[in-house]
PDB file of C-alpha atoms in Angstrom:
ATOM      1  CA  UNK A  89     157.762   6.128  22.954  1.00 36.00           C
ATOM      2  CA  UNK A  90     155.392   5.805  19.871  1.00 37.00           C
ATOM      3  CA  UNK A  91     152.986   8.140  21.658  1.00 34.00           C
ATOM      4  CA  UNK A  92     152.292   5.351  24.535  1.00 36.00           C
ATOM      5  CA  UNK A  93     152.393   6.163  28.282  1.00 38.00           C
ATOM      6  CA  UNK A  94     154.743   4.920  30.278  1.00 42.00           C
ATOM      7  CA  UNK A  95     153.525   4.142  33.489  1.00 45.00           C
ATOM      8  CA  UNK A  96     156.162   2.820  36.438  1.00 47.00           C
ATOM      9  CA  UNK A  97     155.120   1.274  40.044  1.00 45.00           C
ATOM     10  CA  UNK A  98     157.509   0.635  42.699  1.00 42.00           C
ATOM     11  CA  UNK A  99     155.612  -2.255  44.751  1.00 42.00           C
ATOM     12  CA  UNK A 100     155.760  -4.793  47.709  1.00 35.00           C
ATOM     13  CA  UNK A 101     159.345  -2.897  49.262  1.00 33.00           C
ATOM     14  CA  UNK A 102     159.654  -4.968  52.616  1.00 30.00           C
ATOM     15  CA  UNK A 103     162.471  -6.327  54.451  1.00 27.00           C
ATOM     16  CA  UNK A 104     163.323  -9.356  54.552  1.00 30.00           C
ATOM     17  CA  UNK A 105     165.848  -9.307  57.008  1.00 30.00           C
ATOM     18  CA  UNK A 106     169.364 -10.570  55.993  1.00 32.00           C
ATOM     19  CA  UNK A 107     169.106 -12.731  52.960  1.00 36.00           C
ATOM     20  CA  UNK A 108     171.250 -16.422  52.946  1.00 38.00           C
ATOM     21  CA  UNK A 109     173.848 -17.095  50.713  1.00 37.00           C
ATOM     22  CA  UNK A 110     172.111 -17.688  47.619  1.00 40.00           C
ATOM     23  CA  UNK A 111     171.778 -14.238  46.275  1.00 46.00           C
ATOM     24  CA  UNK A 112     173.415 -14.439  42.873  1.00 62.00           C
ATOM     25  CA  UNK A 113     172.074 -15.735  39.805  1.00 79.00           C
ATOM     26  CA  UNK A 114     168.606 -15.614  38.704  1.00 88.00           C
ATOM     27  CA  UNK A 115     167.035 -14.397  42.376  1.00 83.00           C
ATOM     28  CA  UNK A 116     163.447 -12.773  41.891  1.00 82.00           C
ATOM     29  CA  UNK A 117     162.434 -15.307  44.965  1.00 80.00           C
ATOM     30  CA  UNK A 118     161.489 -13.124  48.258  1.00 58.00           C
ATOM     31  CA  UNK A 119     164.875 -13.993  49.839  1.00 62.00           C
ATOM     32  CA  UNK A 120     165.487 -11.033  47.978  1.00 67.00           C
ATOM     33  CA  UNK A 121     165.126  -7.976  50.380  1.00 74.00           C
ATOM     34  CA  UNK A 122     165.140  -5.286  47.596  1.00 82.00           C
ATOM     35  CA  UNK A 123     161.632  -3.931  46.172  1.00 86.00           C
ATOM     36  CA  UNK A 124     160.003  -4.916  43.191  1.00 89.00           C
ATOM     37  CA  UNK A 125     159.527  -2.440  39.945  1.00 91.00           C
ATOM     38  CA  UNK A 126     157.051  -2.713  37.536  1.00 92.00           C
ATOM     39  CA  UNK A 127     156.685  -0.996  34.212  1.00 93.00           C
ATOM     40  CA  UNK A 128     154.961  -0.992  30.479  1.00 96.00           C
ATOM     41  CA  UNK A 129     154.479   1.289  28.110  1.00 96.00           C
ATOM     42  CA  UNK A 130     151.169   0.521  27.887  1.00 95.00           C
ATOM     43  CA  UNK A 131     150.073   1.116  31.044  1.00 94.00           C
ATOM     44  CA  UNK A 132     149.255  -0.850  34.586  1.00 94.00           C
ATOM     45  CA  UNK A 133     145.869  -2.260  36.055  1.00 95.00           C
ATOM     46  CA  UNK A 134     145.652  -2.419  39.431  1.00 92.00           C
ATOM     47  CA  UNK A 135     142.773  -5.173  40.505  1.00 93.00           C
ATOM     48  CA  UNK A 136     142.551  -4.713  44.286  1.00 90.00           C
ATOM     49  CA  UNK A 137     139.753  -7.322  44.652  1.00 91.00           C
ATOM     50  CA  UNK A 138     141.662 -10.120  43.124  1.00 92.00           C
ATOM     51  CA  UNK A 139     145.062  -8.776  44.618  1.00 93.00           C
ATOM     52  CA  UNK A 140     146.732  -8.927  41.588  1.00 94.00           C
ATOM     53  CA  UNK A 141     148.620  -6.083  39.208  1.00 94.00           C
ATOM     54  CA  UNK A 142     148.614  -6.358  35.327  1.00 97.00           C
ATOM     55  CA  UNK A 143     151.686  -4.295  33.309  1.00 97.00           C
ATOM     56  CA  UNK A 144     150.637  -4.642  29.641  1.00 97.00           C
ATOM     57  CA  UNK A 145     152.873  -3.880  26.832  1.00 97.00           C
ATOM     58  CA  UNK A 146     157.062  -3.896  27.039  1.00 96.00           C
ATOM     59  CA  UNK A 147     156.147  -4.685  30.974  1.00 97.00           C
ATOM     60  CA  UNK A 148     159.332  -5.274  33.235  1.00 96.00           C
ATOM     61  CA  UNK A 149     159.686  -6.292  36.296  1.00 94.00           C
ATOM     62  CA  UNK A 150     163.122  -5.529  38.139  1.00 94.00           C
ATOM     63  CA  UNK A 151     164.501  -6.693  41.458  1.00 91.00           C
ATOM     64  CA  UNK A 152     167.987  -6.048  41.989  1.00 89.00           C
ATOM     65  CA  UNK A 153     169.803  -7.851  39.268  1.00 90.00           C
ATOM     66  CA  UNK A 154     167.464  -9.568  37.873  1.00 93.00           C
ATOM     67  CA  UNK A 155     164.478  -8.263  34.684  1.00 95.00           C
ATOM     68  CA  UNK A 156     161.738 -10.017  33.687  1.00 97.00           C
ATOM     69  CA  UNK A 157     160.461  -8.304  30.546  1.00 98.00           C
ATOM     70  CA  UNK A 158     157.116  -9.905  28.591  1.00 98.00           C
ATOM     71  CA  UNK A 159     154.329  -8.451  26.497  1.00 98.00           C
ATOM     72  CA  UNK A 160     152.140  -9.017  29.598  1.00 98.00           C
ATOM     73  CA  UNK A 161     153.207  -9.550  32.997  1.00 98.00           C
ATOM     74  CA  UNK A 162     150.895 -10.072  36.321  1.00 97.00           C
ATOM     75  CA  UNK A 163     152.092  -9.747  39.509  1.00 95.00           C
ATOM     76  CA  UNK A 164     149.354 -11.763  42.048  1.00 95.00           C
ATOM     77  CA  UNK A 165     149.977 -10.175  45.366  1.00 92.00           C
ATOM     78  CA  UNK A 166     148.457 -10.626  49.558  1.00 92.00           C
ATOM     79  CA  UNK A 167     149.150  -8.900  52.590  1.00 89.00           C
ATOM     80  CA  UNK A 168     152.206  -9.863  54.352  1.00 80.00           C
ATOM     81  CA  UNK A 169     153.526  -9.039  57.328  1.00 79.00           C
ATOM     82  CA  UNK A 170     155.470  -5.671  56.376  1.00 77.00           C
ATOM     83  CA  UNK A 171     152.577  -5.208  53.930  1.00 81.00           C
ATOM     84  CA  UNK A 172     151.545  -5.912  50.640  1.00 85.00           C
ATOM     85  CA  UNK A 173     153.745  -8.652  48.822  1.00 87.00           C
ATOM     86  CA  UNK A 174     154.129 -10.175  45.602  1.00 90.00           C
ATOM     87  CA  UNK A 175     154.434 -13.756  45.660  1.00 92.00           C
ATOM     88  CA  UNK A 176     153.925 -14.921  42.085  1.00 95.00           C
ATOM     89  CA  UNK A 177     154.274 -13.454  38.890  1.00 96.00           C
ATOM     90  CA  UNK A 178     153.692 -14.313  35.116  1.00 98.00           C
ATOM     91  CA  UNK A 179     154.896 -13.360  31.789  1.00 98.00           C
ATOM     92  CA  UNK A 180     153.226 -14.107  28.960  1.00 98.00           C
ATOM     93  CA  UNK A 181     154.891 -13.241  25.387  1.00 98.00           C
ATOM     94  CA  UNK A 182     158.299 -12.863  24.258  1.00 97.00           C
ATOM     95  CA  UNK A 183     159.266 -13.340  28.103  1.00 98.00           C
ATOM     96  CA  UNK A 184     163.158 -12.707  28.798  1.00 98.00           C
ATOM     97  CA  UNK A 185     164.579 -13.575  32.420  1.00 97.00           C
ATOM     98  CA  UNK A 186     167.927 -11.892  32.700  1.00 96.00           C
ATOM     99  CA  UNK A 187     170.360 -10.999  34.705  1.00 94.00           C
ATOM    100  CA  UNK A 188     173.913  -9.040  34.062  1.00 93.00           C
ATOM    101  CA  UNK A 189     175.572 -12.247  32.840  1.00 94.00           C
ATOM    102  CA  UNK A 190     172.830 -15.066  32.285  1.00 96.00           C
ATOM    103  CA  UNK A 191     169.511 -15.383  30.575  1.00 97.00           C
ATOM    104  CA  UNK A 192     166.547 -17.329  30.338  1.00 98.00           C
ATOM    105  CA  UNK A 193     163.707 -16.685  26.894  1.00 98.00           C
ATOM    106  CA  UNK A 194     160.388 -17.999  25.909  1.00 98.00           C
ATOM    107  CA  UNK A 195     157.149 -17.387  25.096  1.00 98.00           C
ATOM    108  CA  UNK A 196     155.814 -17.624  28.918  1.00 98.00           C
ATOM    109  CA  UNK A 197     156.609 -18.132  32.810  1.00 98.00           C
ATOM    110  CA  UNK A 198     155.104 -18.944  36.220  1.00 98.00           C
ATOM    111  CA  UNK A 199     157.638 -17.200  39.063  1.00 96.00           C
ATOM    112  CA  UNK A 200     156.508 -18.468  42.596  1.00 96.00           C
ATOM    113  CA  UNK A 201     158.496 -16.282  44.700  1.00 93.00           C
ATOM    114  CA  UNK A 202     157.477 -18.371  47.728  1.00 92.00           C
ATOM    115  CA  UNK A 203     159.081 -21.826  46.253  1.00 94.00           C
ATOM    116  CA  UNK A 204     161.875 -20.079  44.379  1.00 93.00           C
ATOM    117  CA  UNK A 205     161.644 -21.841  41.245  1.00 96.00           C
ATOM    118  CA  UNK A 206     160.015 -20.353  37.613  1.00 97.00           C
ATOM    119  CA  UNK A 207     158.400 -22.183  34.983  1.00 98.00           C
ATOM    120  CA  UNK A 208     159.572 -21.249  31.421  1.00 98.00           C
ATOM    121  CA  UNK A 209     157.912 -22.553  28.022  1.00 97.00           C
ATOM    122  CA  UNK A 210     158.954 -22.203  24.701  1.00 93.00           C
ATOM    123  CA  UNK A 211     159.662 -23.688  21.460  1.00 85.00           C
ATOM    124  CA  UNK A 212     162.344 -23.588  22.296  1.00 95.00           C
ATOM    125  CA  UNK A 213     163.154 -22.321  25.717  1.00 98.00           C
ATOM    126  CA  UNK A 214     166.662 -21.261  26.126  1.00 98.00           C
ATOM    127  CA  UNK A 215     168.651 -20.489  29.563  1.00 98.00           C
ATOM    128  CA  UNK A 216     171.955 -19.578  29.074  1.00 97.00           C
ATOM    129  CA  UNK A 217     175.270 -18.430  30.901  1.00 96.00           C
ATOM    130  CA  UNK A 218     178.592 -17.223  29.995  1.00 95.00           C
ATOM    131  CA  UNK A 219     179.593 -20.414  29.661  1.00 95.00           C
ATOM    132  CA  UNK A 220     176.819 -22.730  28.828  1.00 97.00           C
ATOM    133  CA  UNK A 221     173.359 -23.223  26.899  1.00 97.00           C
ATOM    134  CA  UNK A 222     169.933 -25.313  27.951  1.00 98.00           C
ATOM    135  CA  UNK A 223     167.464 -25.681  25.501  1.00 98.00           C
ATOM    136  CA  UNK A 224     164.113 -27.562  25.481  1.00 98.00           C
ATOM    137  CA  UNK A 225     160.819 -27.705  23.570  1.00 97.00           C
ATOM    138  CA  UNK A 226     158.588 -28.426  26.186  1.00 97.00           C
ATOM    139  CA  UNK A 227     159.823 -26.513  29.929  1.00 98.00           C
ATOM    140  CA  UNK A 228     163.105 -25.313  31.802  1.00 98.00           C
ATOM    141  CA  UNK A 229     162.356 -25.568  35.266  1.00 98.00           C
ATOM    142  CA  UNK A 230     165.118 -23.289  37.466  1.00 97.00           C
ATOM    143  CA  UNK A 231     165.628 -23.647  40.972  1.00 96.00           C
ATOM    144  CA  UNK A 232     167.010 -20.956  42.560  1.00 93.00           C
ATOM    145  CA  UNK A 233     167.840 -22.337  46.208  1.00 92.00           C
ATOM    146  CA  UNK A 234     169.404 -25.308  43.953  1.00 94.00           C
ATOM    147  CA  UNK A 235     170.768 -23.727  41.169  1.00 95.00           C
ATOM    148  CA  UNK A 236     169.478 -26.388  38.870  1.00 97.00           C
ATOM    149  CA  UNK A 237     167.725 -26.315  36.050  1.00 98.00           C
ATOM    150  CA  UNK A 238     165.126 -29.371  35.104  1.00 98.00           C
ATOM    151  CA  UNK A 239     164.517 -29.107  30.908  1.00 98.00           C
ATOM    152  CA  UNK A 240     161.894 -31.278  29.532  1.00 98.00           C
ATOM    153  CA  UNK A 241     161.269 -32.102  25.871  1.00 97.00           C
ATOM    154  CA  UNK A 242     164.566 -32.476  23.354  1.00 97.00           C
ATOM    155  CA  UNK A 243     166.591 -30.761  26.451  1.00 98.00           C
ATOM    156  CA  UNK A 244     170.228 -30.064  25.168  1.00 98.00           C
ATOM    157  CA  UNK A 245     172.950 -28.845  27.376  1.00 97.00           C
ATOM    158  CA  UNK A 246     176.433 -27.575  25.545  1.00 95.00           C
ATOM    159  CA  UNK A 247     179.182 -26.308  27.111  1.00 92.00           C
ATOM    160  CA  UNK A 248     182.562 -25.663  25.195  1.00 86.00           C
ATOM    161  CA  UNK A 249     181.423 -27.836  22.339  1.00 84.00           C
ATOM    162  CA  UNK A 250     180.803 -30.376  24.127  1.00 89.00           C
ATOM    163  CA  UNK A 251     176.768 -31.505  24.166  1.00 94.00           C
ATOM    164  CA  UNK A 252     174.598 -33.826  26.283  1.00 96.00           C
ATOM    165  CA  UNK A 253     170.786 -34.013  25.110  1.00 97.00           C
ATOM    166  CA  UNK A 254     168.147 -36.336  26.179  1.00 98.00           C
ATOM    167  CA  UNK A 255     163.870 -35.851  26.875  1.00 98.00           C
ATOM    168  CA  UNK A 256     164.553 -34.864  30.472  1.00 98.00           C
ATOM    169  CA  UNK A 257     168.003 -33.405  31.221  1.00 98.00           C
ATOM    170  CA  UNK A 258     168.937 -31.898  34.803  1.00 98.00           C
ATOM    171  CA  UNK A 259     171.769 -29.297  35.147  1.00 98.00           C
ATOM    172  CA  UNK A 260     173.077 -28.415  38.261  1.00 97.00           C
ATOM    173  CA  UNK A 261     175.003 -25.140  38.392  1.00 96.00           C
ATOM    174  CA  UNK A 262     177.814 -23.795  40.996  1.00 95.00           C
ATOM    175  CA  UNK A 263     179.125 -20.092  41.186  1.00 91.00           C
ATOM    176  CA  UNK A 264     182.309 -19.494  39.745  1.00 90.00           C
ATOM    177  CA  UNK A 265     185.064 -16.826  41.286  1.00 90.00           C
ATOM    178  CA  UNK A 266     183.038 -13.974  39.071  1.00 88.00           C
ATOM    179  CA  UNK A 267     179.807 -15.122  41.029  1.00 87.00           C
ATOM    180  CA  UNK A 268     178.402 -16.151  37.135  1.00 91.00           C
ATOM    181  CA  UNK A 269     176.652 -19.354  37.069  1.00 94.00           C
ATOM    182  CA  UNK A 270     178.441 -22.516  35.597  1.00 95.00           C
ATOM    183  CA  UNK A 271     177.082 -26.044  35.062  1.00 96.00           C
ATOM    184  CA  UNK A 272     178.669 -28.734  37.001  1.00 96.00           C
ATOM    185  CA  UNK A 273     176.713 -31.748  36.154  1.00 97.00           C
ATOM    186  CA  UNK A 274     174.337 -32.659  34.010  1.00 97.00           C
ATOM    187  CA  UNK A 275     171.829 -36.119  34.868  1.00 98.00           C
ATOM    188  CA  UNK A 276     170.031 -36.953  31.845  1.00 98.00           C
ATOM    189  CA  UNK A 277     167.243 -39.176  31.270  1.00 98.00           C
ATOM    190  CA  UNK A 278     165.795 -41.169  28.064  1.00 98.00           C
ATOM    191  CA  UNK A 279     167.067 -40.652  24.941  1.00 97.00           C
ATOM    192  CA  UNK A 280     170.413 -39.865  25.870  1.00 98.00           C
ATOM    193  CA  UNK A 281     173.136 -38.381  23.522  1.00 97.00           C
ATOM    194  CA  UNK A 282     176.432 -37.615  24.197  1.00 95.00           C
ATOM    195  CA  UNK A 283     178.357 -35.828  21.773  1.00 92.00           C
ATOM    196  CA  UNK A 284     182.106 -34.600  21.609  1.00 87.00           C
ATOM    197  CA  UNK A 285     184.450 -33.424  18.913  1.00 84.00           C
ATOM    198  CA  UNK A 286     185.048 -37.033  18.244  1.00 85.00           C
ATOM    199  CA  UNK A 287     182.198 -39.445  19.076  1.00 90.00           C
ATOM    200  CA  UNK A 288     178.557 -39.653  19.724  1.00 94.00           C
ATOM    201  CA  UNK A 289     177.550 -42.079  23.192  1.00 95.00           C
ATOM    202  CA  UNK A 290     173.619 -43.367  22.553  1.00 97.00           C
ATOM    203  CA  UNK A 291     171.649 -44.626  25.944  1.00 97.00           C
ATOM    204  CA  UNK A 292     169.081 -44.307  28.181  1.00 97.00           C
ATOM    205  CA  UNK A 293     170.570 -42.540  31.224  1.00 97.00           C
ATOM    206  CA  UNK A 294     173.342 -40.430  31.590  1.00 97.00           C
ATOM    207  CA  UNK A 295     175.591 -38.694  33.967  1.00 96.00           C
ATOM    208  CA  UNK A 296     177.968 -35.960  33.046  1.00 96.00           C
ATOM    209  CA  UNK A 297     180.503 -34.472  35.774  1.00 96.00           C
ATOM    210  CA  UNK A 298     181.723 -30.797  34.036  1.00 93.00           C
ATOM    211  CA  UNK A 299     184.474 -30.352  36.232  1.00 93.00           C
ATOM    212  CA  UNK A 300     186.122 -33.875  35.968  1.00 94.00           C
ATOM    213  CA  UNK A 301     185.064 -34.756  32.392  1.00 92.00           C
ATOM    214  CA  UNK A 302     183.544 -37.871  33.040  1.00 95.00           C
ATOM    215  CA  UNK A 303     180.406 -39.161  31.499  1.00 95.00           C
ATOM    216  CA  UNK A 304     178.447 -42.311  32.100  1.00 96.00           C
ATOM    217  CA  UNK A 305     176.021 -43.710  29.893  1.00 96.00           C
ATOM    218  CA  UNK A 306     174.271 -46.887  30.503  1.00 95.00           C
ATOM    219  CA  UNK A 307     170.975 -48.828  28.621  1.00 94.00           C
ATOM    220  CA  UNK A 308     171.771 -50.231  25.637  1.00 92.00           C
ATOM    221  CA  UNK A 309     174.798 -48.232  24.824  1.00 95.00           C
ATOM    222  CA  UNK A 310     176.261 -47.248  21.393  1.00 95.00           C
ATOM    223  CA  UNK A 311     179.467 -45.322  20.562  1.00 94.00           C
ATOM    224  CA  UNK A 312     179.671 -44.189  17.408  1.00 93.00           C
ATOM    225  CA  UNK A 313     183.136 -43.026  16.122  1.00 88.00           C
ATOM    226  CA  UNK A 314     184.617 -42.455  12.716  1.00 84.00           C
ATOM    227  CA  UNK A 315     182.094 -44.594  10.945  1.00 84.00           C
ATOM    228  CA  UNK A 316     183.150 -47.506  13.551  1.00 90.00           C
ATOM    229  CA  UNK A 317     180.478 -48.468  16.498  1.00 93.00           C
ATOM    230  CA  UNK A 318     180.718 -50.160  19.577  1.00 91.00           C
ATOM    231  CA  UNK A 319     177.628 -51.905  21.817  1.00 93.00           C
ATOM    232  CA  UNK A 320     177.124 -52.641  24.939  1.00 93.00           C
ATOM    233  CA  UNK A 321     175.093 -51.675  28.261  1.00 93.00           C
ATOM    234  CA  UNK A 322     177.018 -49.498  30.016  1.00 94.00           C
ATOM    235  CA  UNK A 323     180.097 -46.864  29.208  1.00 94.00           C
ATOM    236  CA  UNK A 324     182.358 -44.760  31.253  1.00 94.00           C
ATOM    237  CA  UNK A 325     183.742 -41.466  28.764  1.00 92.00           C
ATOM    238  CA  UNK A 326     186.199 -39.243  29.650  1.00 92.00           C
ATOM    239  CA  UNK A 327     186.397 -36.769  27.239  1.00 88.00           C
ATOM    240  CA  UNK A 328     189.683 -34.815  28.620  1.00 87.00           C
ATOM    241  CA  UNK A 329     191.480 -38.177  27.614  1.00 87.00           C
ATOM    242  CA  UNK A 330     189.014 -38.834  24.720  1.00 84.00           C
ATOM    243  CA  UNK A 331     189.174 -42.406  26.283  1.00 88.00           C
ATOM    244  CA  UNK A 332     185.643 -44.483  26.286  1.00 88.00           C
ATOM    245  CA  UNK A 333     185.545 -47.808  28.213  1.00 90.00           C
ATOM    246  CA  UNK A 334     182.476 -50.262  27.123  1.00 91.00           C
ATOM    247  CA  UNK A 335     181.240 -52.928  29.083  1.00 92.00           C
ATOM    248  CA  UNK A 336     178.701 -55.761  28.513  1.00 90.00           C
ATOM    249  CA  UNK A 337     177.097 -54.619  32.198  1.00 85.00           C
ATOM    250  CA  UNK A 338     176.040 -52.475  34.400  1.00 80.00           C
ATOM    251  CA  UNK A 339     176.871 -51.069  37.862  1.00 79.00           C
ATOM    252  CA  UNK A 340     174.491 -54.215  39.756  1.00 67.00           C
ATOM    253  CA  UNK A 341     175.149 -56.996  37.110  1.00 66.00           C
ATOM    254  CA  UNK A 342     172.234 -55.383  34.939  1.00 62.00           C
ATOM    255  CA  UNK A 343     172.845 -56.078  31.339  1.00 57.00           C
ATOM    256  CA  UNK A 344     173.516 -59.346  29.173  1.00 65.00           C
ATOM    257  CA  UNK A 345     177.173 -59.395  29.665  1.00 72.00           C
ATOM    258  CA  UNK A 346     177.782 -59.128  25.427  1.00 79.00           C
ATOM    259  CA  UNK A 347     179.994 -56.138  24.391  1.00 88.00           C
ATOM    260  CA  UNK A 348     180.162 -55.848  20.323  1.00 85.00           C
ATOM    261  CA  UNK A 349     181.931 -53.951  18.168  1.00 83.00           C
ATOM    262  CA  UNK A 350     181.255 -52.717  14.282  1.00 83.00           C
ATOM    263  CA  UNK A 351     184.888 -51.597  12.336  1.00 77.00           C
ATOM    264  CA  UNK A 352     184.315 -49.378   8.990  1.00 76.00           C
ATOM    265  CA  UNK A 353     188.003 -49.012   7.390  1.00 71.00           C
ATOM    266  CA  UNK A 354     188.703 -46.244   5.856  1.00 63.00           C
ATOM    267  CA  UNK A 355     187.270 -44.676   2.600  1.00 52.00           C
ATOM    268  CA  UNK A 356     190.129 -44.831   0.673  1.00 52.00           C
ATOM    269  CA  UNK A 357     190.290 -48.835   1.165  1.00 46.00           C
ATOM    270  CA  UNK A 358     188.524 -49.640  -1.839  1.00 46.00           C
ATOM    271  CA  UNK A 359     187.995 -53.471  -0.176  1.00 46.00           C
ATOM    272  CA  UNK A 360     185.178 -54.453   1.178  1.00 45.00           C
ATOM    273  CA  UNK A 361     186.116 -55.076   4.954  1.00 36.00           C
ATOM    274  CA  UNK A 362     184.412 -55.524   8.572  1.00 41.00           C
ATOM    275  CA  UNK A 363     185.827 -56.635  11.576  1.00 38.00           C
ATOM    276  CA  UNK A 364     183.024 -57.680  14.495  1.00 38.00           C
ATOM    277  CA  UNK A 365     184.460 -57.654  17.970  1.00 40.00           C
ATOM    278  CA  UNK A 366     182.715 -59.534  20.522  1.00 41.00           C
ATOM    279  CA  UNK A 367     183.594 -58.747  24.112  1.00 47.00           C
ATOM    280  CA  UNK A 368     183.418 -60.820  27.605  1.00 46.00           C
ATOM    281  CA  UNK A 369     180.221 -62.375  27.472  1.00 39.00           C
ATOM    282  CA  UNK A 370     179.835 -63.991  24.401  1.00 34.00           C
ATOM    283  CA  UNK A 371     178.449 -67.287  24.379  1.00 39.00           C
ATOM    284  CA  UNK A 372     180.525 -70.186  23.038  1.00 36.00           C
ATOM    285  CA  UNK A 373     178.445 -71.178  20.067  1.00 39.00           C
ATOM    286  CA  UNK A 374     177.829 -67.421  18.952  1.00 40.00           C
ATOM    287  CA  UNK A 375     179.180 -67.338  14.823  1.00 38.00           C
ATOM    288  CA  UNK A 376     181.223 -64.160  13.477  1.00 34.00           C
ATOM    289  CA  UNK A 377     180.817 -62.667  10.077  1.00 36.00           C
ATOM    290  CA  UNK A 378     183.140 -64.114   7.183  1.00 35.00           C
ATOM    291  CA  UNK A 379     186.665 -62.819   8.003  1.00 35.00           C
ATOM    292  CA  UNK A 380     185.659 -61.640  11.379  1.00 34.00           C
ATOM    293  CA  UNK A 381     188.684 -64.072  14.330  1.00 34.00           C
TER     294      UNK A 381
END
């Protein structure tokens, strides 16, 4: 190994007793019964006075399933009740999160084992699964009790080419039959784009069900299709149908009640030509364009 020492420690191996149903996925947390491993090629420093373990150099950390690998990873550990366990651990440089089927990179993480949840950052971050892909510049928060993910900073979700991106984005995931993790829903939050194979949906707030294929996008709404755009306040998408609906309000009366509408013909139409459509809400005295009904 390039003349460096590989050093390996087997530590904190207690019971936990029978661990809940949560058990697949990313699942370092100490619901986990099995013991921790921890290598690096460059060697490990044990710090007994600050209870705390540092594996420098290719360092990995398995438990069950799941590797953390990092330049530098330190495992901060106390005395439990079966003895010594680690309850926090962080990777620093080119830090990879995987497990058999999904996996989570960036440049560091914060694992608290007690709450179950780790912090990744990186420009981007990137979790993905066999079936879909996070990103975010600032943070990807996972949950493992919840199986959600929180991204913060230009957060993208995709899934079957199919995209949702906004500043803060929230994925929740479900198990499928092969026990792999799969989004469900995304909630997204400022900023919001929507994008399918045919349109774009702007707002402010989102709300994506994967498994019924409806989207709802409300705060000063645009959908942009095929050079043609349509405003409003609030918009219910289903992209199975590749159906949008585009109203003038909100769910609570919030909005101004105007729905408008901006038609491009097509290319080949050498004439110059606009329709405006102006939906329920108008007022009375309100003037279209020249040629506009």
């Amino acid at each position: 190994m390039n003349g460096a020492t590989r050093a390996g420690l087997a530590l904190a191996a207690w019971m936990m007793g029978v661990a809940p149903a949560w058990a697949q996925g990313f699942n370092l947390s100490r619901n986990n019964n099995e013991e921790i491993q921890v290598y690096a090629d460059g060697g490990i420093e044990w710090i007994s006075e600050a209870q705390r373990v540092i594996a420098r150099t290719n360092a990995k950390a398995v438990r069950g399933r799941v590797t953390v690998t990092a330049d530098t990873l330190t495992a901060y550990y106390r005395k439990g009740a079966s003895g010594d366990e680690i309850w926090r651990l962080d990777a620093d440089g080119n830090v990879t999160i995987a497990t058999p089927t999904e996996t989570a990179t960036g440049t560091k993480a914060t694992y608290d084992l007690d709450k179950a949840i780790f912090v990744l950052r990186g420009q981007p971050a990137h979790l993905v699964t066999p079936t879909d892909t996070v990103t975010a510049k600032e943070t990807i928060e996972y949950w493992e009790k919840e199986k959600m993910a929180v991204a913060r900073g230009d957060a993208v979700a995709t899934q079957k080419g199919k995209q949702i991106q906004a500043e803060v984005l929230t994925s929740h995931f479900k198990e499928n039959p092969k026990g792999d993790l799969e989004m469900r829903r995304a909630d997204a939050y400022r900023s919001v784009v929507l994008t399918t194979p045919q349109e774009q949906v702007f707002g402010e707030r989102g709300d994506y069900n994967l498994e019924t294929g409806v989207a709802t996008v409300a705060g000063s709404v645009r959908i942009v299709r095929a050079g043609n755009e349509l405003n409003g306040e609030y918009a219910h998408v289903n992209l199975n149908s590749g159906i949008s609906k585009l109203f003038g309000t909100g769910p609570g009366g919030q909005g101004e009640g105007r729905v408008s509408g901006t038609f491009t013909p097509d290319k080949k139409d050498t004439k110059e030509r606009r329709a405006i459509f102006r939906g329920p809400g108008a007022k009375s005295g309100d003037k279209t364009e020249k040629g506009a009904p």
